[in-house]
């Protein structure tokens, strides 16, 4: 395994940093790292004249923002700088200086990157960390929301310790987001593009020992507010991702209501439901396929193969919907459209996962 850390610049975002940043960088140098890009995310004048001036005197690259735009923006600035100015870099490692990661943890992530893993997350032991209850609950909340919405278990979606292969930097630079929500959205982008995600256990969060001045974690992180904001962003991102299916579903419901209540209402229940479902789904599925292929999943797979797979899935889901609606109405009574709403909501998530993982999966 190549352990040439000279080819792995470490990007450190910083807002009004204290002397821990020097302790952290010195520890990284002892581990063999030699290239650092510190991004000043709009720190005040006092810190610019003190901490960042001293960093530049140590021949460390400092990128300066006049205003505070957020950690996500700082990370993108750092990655963009490395991509444009360091052509020999194998990739980058992003890390926080404030004690949430140790120099040894950075080594573990960099080693995983150099082994050929394109996107690596340093998963911290949140349960065993000496942090506040508010922070621990915030981490658990975002982890749970992510698992429910994206059906993928990630140990630590908020970790700032991650490694990115050079070829993936342009992809992650294009990800929207400027603050703490940017890091979870990087993981979403990796899932969308079928980028392998590797995780390395890096142990609990340990503060850098500064004697009496030791600070547990960054004061810039607000446990409840930032965790809530990240959860909202994850949910909205999911809705944006599934927008075409939602649109098609609404069209499907409207057509089903009109057909079942007015056009085929005189027929037997099972025939009324079946014909209404088939006609409504024929229109809505065409809308769904076109939007999913070009807008949502941005798939360039073989058109004929994709459309055949899509309509096979559509037929299966359609028949399941018609049969389940008929069974539920016969067993429990109630309105056909309301029953269909419940049934199709469950089938919607099933169809969404199959489309994402199989039909429109990027090659």
CSV table of C-alpha atoms in Angstrom, one decimal:
chain,number,residue,atom,x,y,z
A,1,UNK,CA,0.0,0.0,0.0
A,2,UNK,CA,1.3,3.4,-1.0
A,3,UNK,CA,1.5,5.6,2.1
A,4,UNK,CA,2.7,8.7,0.3
A,5,UNK,CA,0.7,11.3,2.3
A,6,UNK,CA,2.4,14.1,0.3
A,7,UNK,CA,-0.2,13.3,-2.4
A,8,UNK,CA,-3.1,13.7,0.0
A,9,UNK,CA,-3.6,17.4,0.9
A,10,UNK,CA,-5.6,18.0,4.1
A,11,UNK,CA,-8.4,20.6,3.8
A,12,UNK,CA,-9.3,22.3,7.1
A,13,UNK,CA,-12.3,24.7,7.3
A,14,UNK,CA,-12.0,27.2,10.1
A,15,UNK,CA,-14.1,30.0,11.5
A,16,UNK,CA,-12.4,32.0,14.3
A,17,UNK,CA,-10.0,29.2,15.2
A,18,UNK,CA,-7.9,29.0,18.3
A,19,UNK,CA,-4.5,27.5,18.9
A,20,UNK,CA,-5.8,24.0,18.5
A,21,UNK,CA,-5.4,24.3,14.8
A,22,UNK,CA,-1.6,24.5,15.2
A,23,UNK,CA,-1.6,21.5,17.6
A,24,UNK,CA,-3.7,19.5,15.0
A,25,UNK,CA,-1.5,20.4,12.1
A,26,UNK,CA,1.7,19.6,14.0
A,27,UNK,CA,0.3,16.2,14.8
A,28,UNK,CA,-0.5,15.6,11.2
A,29,UNK,CA,3.0,16.6,10.2
A,30,UNK,CA,4.3,14.0,12.7
A,31,UNK,CA,2.2,11.4,10.9
A,32,UNK,CA,3.7,12.3,7.5
A,33,UNK,CA,1.3,14.8,6.0
A,34,UNK,CA,2.9,17.8,4.4
A,35,UNK,CA,0.3,19.7,2.4
A,36,UNK,CA,-2.5,21.7,4.1
A,37,UNK,CA,-5.2,24.0,2.8
A,38,UNK,CA,-6.9,26.0,5.5
A,39,UNK,CA,-10.1,27.8,4.5
A,40,UNK,CA,-10.9,30.9,6.5
A,41,UNK,CA,-14.7,31.0,6.4
A,42,UNK,CA,-15.1,34.7,7.2
A,43,UNK,CA,-13.3,34.9,10.5
A,44,UNK,CA,-13.2,38.3,12.3
A,45,UNK,CA,-10.3,40.7,11.9
A,46,UNK,CA,-8.6,39.7,15.1
A,47,UNK,CA,-8.2,36.1,13.9
A,48,UNK,CA,-7.2,37.1,10.4
A,49,UNK,CA,-4.4,39.2,11.8
A,50,UNK,CA,-3.3,36.5,14.4
A,51,UNK,CA,-4.1,32.9,13.6
A,52,UNK,CA,-4.2,33.0,9.9
A,53,UNK,CA,-1.2,35.3,9.6
A,54,UNK,CA,0.8,32.8,11.7
A,55,UNK,CA,-0.4,29.9,9.5
A,56,UNK,CA,0.8,31.7,6.3
A,57,UNK,CA,4.1,32.4,8.0
A,58,UNK,CA,4.4,28.6,8.4
A,59,UNK,CA,4.0,28.3,4.6
A,60,UNK,CA,0.5,26.8,4.9
A,61,UNK,CA,-2.0,27.7,2.2
A,62,UNK,CA,-4.8,29.9,3.5
A,63,UNK,CA,-7.9,30.6,1.4
A,64,UNK,CA,-9.8,33.6,2.8
A,65,UNK,CA,-13.5,34.4,2.6
A,66,UNK,CA,-14.5,37.9,3.5
A,67,UNK,CA,-17.9,36.7,4.9
A,68,UNK,CA,-19.1,33.6,6.6
A,69,UNK,CA,-20.8,31.4,4.0
A,70,UNK,CA,-20.7,28.1,5.9
A,71,UNK,CA,-18.7,25.0,6.3
A,72,UNK,CA,-20.0,23.5,3.0
A,73,UNK,CA,-18.9,26.4,1.0
A,74,UNK,CA,-15.5,26.3,2.7
A,75,UNK,CA,-15.0,22.6,1.8
A,76,UNK,CA,-15.9,23.3,-1.8
A,77,UNK,CA,-13.5,26.2,-2.0
A,78,UNK,CA,-10.7,23.9,-0.6
A,79,UNK,CA,-11.5,21.0,-3.0
A,80,UNK,CA,-11.7,23.4,-6.0
A,81,UNK,CA,-8.3,24.9,-5.1
A,82,UNK,CA,-6.6,21.4,-4.8
A,83,UNK,CA,-8.2,20.3,-8.1
A,84,UNK,CA,-7.0,23.4,-10.0
A,85,UNK,CA,-3.6,23.8,-8.4
A,86,UNK,CA,-2.3,20.4,-7.4
A,87,UNK,CA,-2.5,18.1,-10.4
A,88,UNK,CA,-0.4,15.4,-8.7
A,89,UNK,CA,-2.8,15.1,-5.7
A,90,UNK,CA,-4.3,11.6,-5.5
A,91,UNK,CA,-7.2,13.0,-3.6
A,92,UNK,CA,-8.1,15.1,-0.5
A,93,UNK,CA,-8.9,14.6,3.1
A,94,UNK,CA,-11.2,17.0,4.9
A,95,UNK,CA,-10.9,17.3,8.6
A,96,UNK,CA,-12.0,19.5,11.6
A,97,UNK,CA,-9.3,20.9,13.8
A,98,UNK,CA,-11.4,21.3,16.9
A,99,UNK,CA,-11.0,17.8,18.4
A,100,UNK,CA,-13.7,15.9,16.6
A,101,UNK,CA,-10.9,13.9,14.8
A,102,UNK,CA,-7.4,13.0,15.7
A,103,UNK,CA,-4.3,12.9,13.4
A,104,UNK,CA,-4.4,9.1,13.7
A,105,UNK,CA,-7.9,9.1,12.4
A,106,UNK,CA,-6.9,11.2,9.4
A,107,UNK,CA,-4.2,8.5,8.7
A,108,UNK,CA,-6.8,5.8,8.7
A,109,UNK,CA,-9.0,7.6,6.2
A,110,UNK,CA,-6.1,8.5,4.0
A,111,UNK,CA,-4.9,4.9,4.0
A,112,UNK,CA,-8.3,3.7,2.9
A,113,UNK,CA,-8.2,6.3,0.1
A,114,UNK,CA,-4.8,5.2,-1.1
A,115,UNK,CA,-5.9,1.6,-1.1
A,116,UNK,CA,-8.3,2.6,-4.0
A,117,UNK,CA,-11.5,3.5,-2.2
A,118,UNK,CA,-12.9,6.7,-4.0
A,119,UNK,CA,-15.1,8.0,-1.1
A,120,UNK,CA,-14.2,7.3,2.5
A,121,UNK,CA,-16.0,8.4,5.7
A,122,UNK,CA,-14.4,8.4,9.1
A,123,UNK,CA,-17.1,7.0,11.3
A,124,UNK,CA,-16.9,8.2,14.9
A,125,UNK,CA,-18.1,6.3,18.0
A,126,UNK,CA,-20.7,8.8,19.0
A,127,UNK,CA,-22.0,6.7,21.9
A,128,UNK,CA,-18.5,6.5,23.4
A,129,UNK,CA,-17.7,10.1,22.9
A,130,UNK,CA,-17.5,12.7,25.7
A,131,UNK,CA,-20.0,15.1,24.2
A,132,UNK,CA,-23.2,16.7,25.3
A,133,UNK,CA,-26.5,14.9,25.3
A,134,UNK,CA,-27.8,17.5,22.8
A,135,UNK,CA,-25.1,16.7,20.3
A,136,UNK,CA,-25.5,12.9,20.7
A,137,UNK,CA,-29.3,13.2,20.1
A,138,UNK,CA,-28.7,15.5,17.1
A,139,UNK,CA,-26.4,12.9,15.5
A,140,UNK,CA,-28.9,10.1,16.2
A,141,UNK,CA,-31.8,12.1,14.7
A,142,UNK,CA,-30.0,12.8,11.4
A,143,UNK,CA,-28.8,9.3,11.1
A,144,UNK,CA,-32.3,7.9,11.6
A,145,UNK,CA,-33.9,10.4,9.1
A,146,UNK,CA,-31.2,9.4,6.5
A,147,UNK,CA,-31.8,5.7,7.0
A,148,UNK,CA,-35.6,6.1,6.6
A,149,UNK,CA,-35.4,8.3,3.5
A,150,UNK,CA,-32.5,6.7,1.6
A,151,UNK,CA,-32.6,3.1,2.8
A,152,UNK,CA,-28.9,3.0,3.5
A,153,UNK,CA,-27.2,2.6,6.8
A,154,UNK,CA,-24.4,5.1,7.4
A,155,UNK,CA,-22.7,5.0,10.8
A,156,UNK,CA,-21.9,8.8,10.9
A,157,UNK,CA,-23.4,10.9,8.2
A,158,UNK,CA,-22.2,14.2,9.8
A,159,UNK,CA,-18.6,13.3,10.1
A,160,UNK,CA,-16.3,16.0,8.8
A,161,UNK,CA,-13.5,13.5,8.3
A,162,UNK,CA,-13.7,12.1,4.8
A,163,UNK,CA,-11.5,11.4,1.8
A,164,UNK,CA,-12.4,12.1,-1.8
A,165,UNK,CA,-10.5,10.7,-4.8
A,166,UNK,CA,-9.4,13.4,-7.3
A,167,UNK,CA,-11.7,12.2,-10.1
A,168,UNK,CA,-14.8,12.8,-7.8
A,169,UNK,CA,-13.9,16.3,-6.8
A,170,UNK,CA,-15.8,18.0,-9.6
A,171,UNK,CA,-18.9,15.9,-8.8
A,172,UNK,CA,-18.9,17.0,-5.1
A,173,UNK,CA,-18.2,20.6,-5.9
A,174,UNK,CA,-21.5,20.7,-7.9
A,175,UNK,CA,-23.5,19.5,-4.9
A,176,UNK,CA,-25.7,22.3,-3.5
A,177,UNK,CA,-25.4,23.4,0.1
A,178,UNK,CA,-23.1,25.8,2.0
A,179,UNK,CA,-23.4,24.9,5.6
A,180,UNK,CA,-23.5,21.7,7.7
A,181,UNK,CA,-26.2,20.1,5.5
A,182,UNK,CA,-23.6,19.9,2.7
A,183,UNK,CA,-21.8,16.9,4.2
A,184,UNK,CA,-24.9,14.6,4.3
A,185,UNK,CA,-25.8,15.8,0.7
A,186,UNK,CA,-22.3,14.6,-0.4
A,187,UNK,CA,-23.4,11.1,0.7
A,188,UNK,CA,-26.7,11.4,-1.1
A,189,UNK,CA,-24.9,12.4,-4.3
A,190,UNK,CA,-22.6,9.3,-3.9
A,191,UNK,CA,-25.7,7.1,-3.6
A,192,UNK,CA,-27.3,8.7,-6.6
A,193,UNK,CA,-24.2,8.1,-8.7
A,194,UNK,CA,-23.5,4.6,-7.4
A,195,UNK,CA,-20.2,5.8,-6.0
A,196,UNK,CA,-18.9,3.2,-3.5
A,197,UNK,CA,-18.9,4.5,0.1
A,198,UNK,CA,-16.3,3.1,2.5
A,199,UNK,CA,-16.4,3.7,6.2
A,200,UNK,CA,-13.5,3.5,8.7
A,201,UNK,CA,-14.1,3.3,12.4
A,202,UNK,CA,-12.0,6.1,14.0
A,203,UNK,CA,-13.1,5.8,17.6
A,204,UNK,CA,-14.8,8.4,19.9
A,205,UNK,CA,-14.6,12.2,19.6
A,206,UNK,CA,-11.6,13.2,21.7
A,207,UNK,CA,-10.7,16.9,22.5
A,208,UNK,CA,-7.3,18.2,21.7
A,209,UNK,CA,-5.5,18.6,25.1
A,210,UNK,CA,-4.9,22.3,25.7
A,211,UNK,CA,-4.6,22.1,29.4
A,212,UNK,CA,-7.1,24.3,31.2
A,213,UNK,CA,-8.2,25.8,27.9
A,214,UNK,CA,-9.3,22.4,26.5
A,215,UNK,CA,-12.6,22.8,24.6
A,216,UNK,CA,-14.7,19.7,23.9
A,217,UNK,CA,-16.1,20.6,20.5
A,218,UNK,CA,-16.6,23.4,18.1
A,219,UNK,CA,-18.8,26.2,19.5
A,220,UNK,CA,-19.9,26.9,15.9
A,221,UNK,CA,-22.1,23.7,15.9
A,222,UNK,CA,-25.6,24.1,17.3
A,223,UNK,CA,-26.9,20.6,18.2
A,224,UNK,CA,-30.7,21.1,17.9
A,225,UNK,CA,-30.8,23.8,15.2
A,226,UNK,CA,-28.2,22.3,12.9
A,227,UNK,CA,-29.5,18.7,13.3
A,228,UNK,CA,-33.1,19.9,12.6
A,229,UNK,CA,-31.9,21.9,9.6
A,230,UNK,CA,-30.0,18.9,8.2
A,231,UNK,CA,-33.1,16.6,8.7
A,232,UNK,CA,-35.3,19.1,6.9
A,233,UNK,CA,-32.8,19.4,4.0
A,234,UNK,CA,-32.6,15.6,3.7
A,235,UNK,CA,-36.4,15.4,3.5
A,236,UNK,CA,-36.7,18.2,1.0
A,237,UNK,CA,-33.9,16.6,-1.0
A,238,UNK,CA,-35.9,13.3,-1.0
A,239,UNK,CA,-39.0,15.1,-2.2
A,240,UNK,CA,-37.0,16.8,-5.0
A,241,UNK,CA,-35.6,13.4,-6.0
A,242,UNK,CA,-39.0,11.8,-6.1
A,243,UNK,CA,-40.9,14.8,-7.6
A,244,UNK,CA,-41.8,13.1,-10.9
A,245,UNK,CA,-43.2,10.0,-9.1
A,246,UNK,CA,-45.3,12.3,-6.9
A,247,UNK,CA,-46.6,14.3,-9.9
A,248,UNK,CA,-47.4,11.1,-11.8
A,249,UNK,CA,-49.2,9.7,-8.7
A,250,UNK,CA,-51.4,12.8,-8.5
A,251,UNK,CA,-52.3,12.4,-12.1
A,252,UNK,CA,-53.0,8.7,-11.5
A,253,UNK,CA,-55.4,9.5,-8.6
A,254,UNK,CA,-57.3,12.1,-10.5
A,255,UNK,CA,-57.8,9.9,-13.5
A,256,UNK,CA,-58.7,6.9,-11.3
A,257,UNK,CA,-61.3,8.9,-9.4
A,258,UNK,CA,-63.0,10.2,-12.7
A,259,UNK,CA,-62.9,6.7,-14.3
A,260,UNK,CA,-64.1,4.7,-11.3
A,261,UNK,CA,-66.8,7.1,-10.2
A,262,UNK,CA,-68.2,8.2,-13.5
A,263,UNK,CA,-66.9,6.1,-16.5
A,264,UNK,CA,-66.8,2.5,-15.2
A,265,UNK,CA,-69.0,2.8,-12.1
A,266,UNK,CA,-71.7,0.6,-13.6
A,267,UNK,CA,-69.4,-2.4,-13.9
A,268,UNK,CA,-68.6,-5.0,-11.3
A,269,UNK,CA,-66.3,-3.8,-8.5
A,270,UNK,CA,-63.2,-5.8,-9.6
A,271,UNK,CA,-63.7,-4.9,-13.3
A,272,UNK,CA,-64.3,-1.2,-12.4
A,273,UNK,CA,-61.1,-1.0,-10.3
A,274,UNK,CA,-59.0,-2.9,-12.9
A,275,UNK,CA,-60.0,-0.8,-15.9
A,276,UNK,CA,-59.7,2.5,-14.0
A,277,UNK,CA,-56.3,1.5,-12.7
A,278,UNK,CA,-55.0,0.4,-16.2
A,279,UNK,CA,-56.2,3.5,-18.0
A,280,UNK,CA,-55.0,5.9,-15.3
A,281,UNK,CA,-51.6,4.2,-15.0
A,282,UNK,CA,-51.1,4.2,-18.8
A,283,UNK,CA,-51.1,8.0,-18.8
A,284,UNK,CA,-49.3,8.6,-15.5
A,285,UNK,CA,-46.5,6.0,-16.1
A,286,UNK,CA,-45.6,7.7,-19.4
A,287,UNK,CA,-45.2,11.0,-17.6
A,288,UNK,CA,-43.2,9.3,-14.8
A,289,UNK,CA,-40.8,7.5,-17.2
A,290,UNK,CA,-39.9,10.6,-19.2
A,291,UNK,CA,-39.3,12.8,-16.2
A,292,UNK,CA,-37.5,10.1,-14.2
A,293,UNK,CA,-35.1,9.2,-17.1
A,294,UNK,CA,-34.2,12.7,-18.1
A,295,UNK,CA,-34.6,14.8,-14.9
A,296,UNK,CA,-34.6,12.8,-11.7
A,297,UNK,CA,-32.2,9.9,-12.4
A,298,UNK,CA,-30.4,11.5,-15.4
A,299,UNK,CA,-30.0,8.0,-16.9
A,300,UNK,CA,-28.3,7.4,-20.2
A,301,UNK,CA,-28.7,3.7,-20.2
A,302,UNK,CA,-30.0,1.8,-23.2
A,303,UNK,CA,-33.5,3.4,-23.9
A,304,UNK,CA,-35.2,0.2,-25.1
A,305,UNK,CA,-34.0,-1.9,-22.3
A,306,UNK,CA,-34.8,0.8,-19.7
A,307,UNK,CA,-38.4,1.4,-21.0
A,308,UNK,CA,-39.1,-2.3,-21.1
A,309,UNK,CA,-37.9,-2.7,-17.5
A,310,UNK,CA,-39.9,0.3,-16.4
A,311,UNK,CA,-43.2,-0.9,-17.9
A,312,UNK,CA,-42.7,-4.4,-16.6
A,313,UNK,CA,-42.4,-2.8,-13.1
A,314,UNK,CA,-45.4,-0.5,-13.8
A,315,UNK,CA,-47.6,-3.5,-14.8
A,316,UNK,CA,-46.6,-5.4,-11.7
A,317,UNK,CA,-47.2,-2.5,-9.4
A,318,UNK,CA,-50.5,-1.7,-11.2
A,319,UNK,CA,-51.8,-5.2,-10.8
A,320,UNK,CA,-50.8,-5.3,-7.2
A,321,UNK,CA,-52.5,-2.0,-6.6
A,322,UNK,CA,-55.8,-3.2,-8.3
A,323,UNK,CA,-55.8,-6.5,-6.5
A,324,UNK,CA,-55.0,-5.0,-3.1
A,325,UNK,CA,-57.6,-2.2,-3.4
A,326,UNK,CA,-60.2,-4.8,-4.4
A,327,UNK,CA,-59.3,-7.0,-1.4
A,328,UNK,CA,-59.3,-4.2,1.1
A,329,UNK,CA,-62.6,-2.7,-0.1
A,330,UNK,CA,-64.2,-6.2,0.1
A,331,UNK,CA,-62.8,-6.9,3.5
A,332,UNK,CA,-63.1,-3.6,5.2
A,333,UNK,CA,-65.4,-1.5,3.0
A,334,UNK,CA,-64.7,2.2,2.5
A,335,UNK,CA,-64.1,4.5,-0.5
A,336,UNK,CA,-62.1,3.0,-3.4
A,337,UNK,CA,-60.0,6.2,-3.9
A,338,UNK,CA,-59.1,6.5,-0.2
A,339,UNK,CA,-58.1,2.8,-0.1
A,340,UNK,CA,-56.1,3.3,-3.3
A,341,UNK,CA,-54.3,6.2,-1.6
A,342,UNK,CA,-53.1,4.0,1.2
A,343,UNK,CA,-52.1,1.1,-1.0
A,344,UNK,CA,-50.3,3.2,-3.6
A,345,UNK,CA,-48.4,5.1,-0.9
A,346,UNK,CA,-46.8,1.8,0.2
A,347,UNK,CA,-46.2,0.7,-3.4
A,348,UNK,CA,-44.7,4.1,-4.2
A,349,UNK,CA,-41.7,3.6,-1.9
A,350,UNK,CA,-41.2,0.1,-3.2
A,351,UNK,CA,-41.3,1.3,-6.9
A,352,UNK,CA,-39.0,4.2,-6.0
A,353,UNK,CA,-36.3,1.9,-4.6
A,354,UNK,CA,-36.5,-0.5,-7.5
A,355,UNK,CA,-36.2,2.4,-10.0
A,356,UNK,CA,-33.2,3.8,-8.2
A,357,UNK,CA,-31.4,0.6,-7.6
A,358,UNK,CA,-32.2,-1.4,-10.8
A,359,UNK,CA,-33.9,0.4,-13.7
A,360,UNK,CA,-32.1,3.8,-13.7
A,361,UNK,CA,-29.0,2.7,-11.9
A,362,UNK,CA,-26.0,4.4,-13.5
A,363,UNK,CA,-23.5,2.2,-15.1
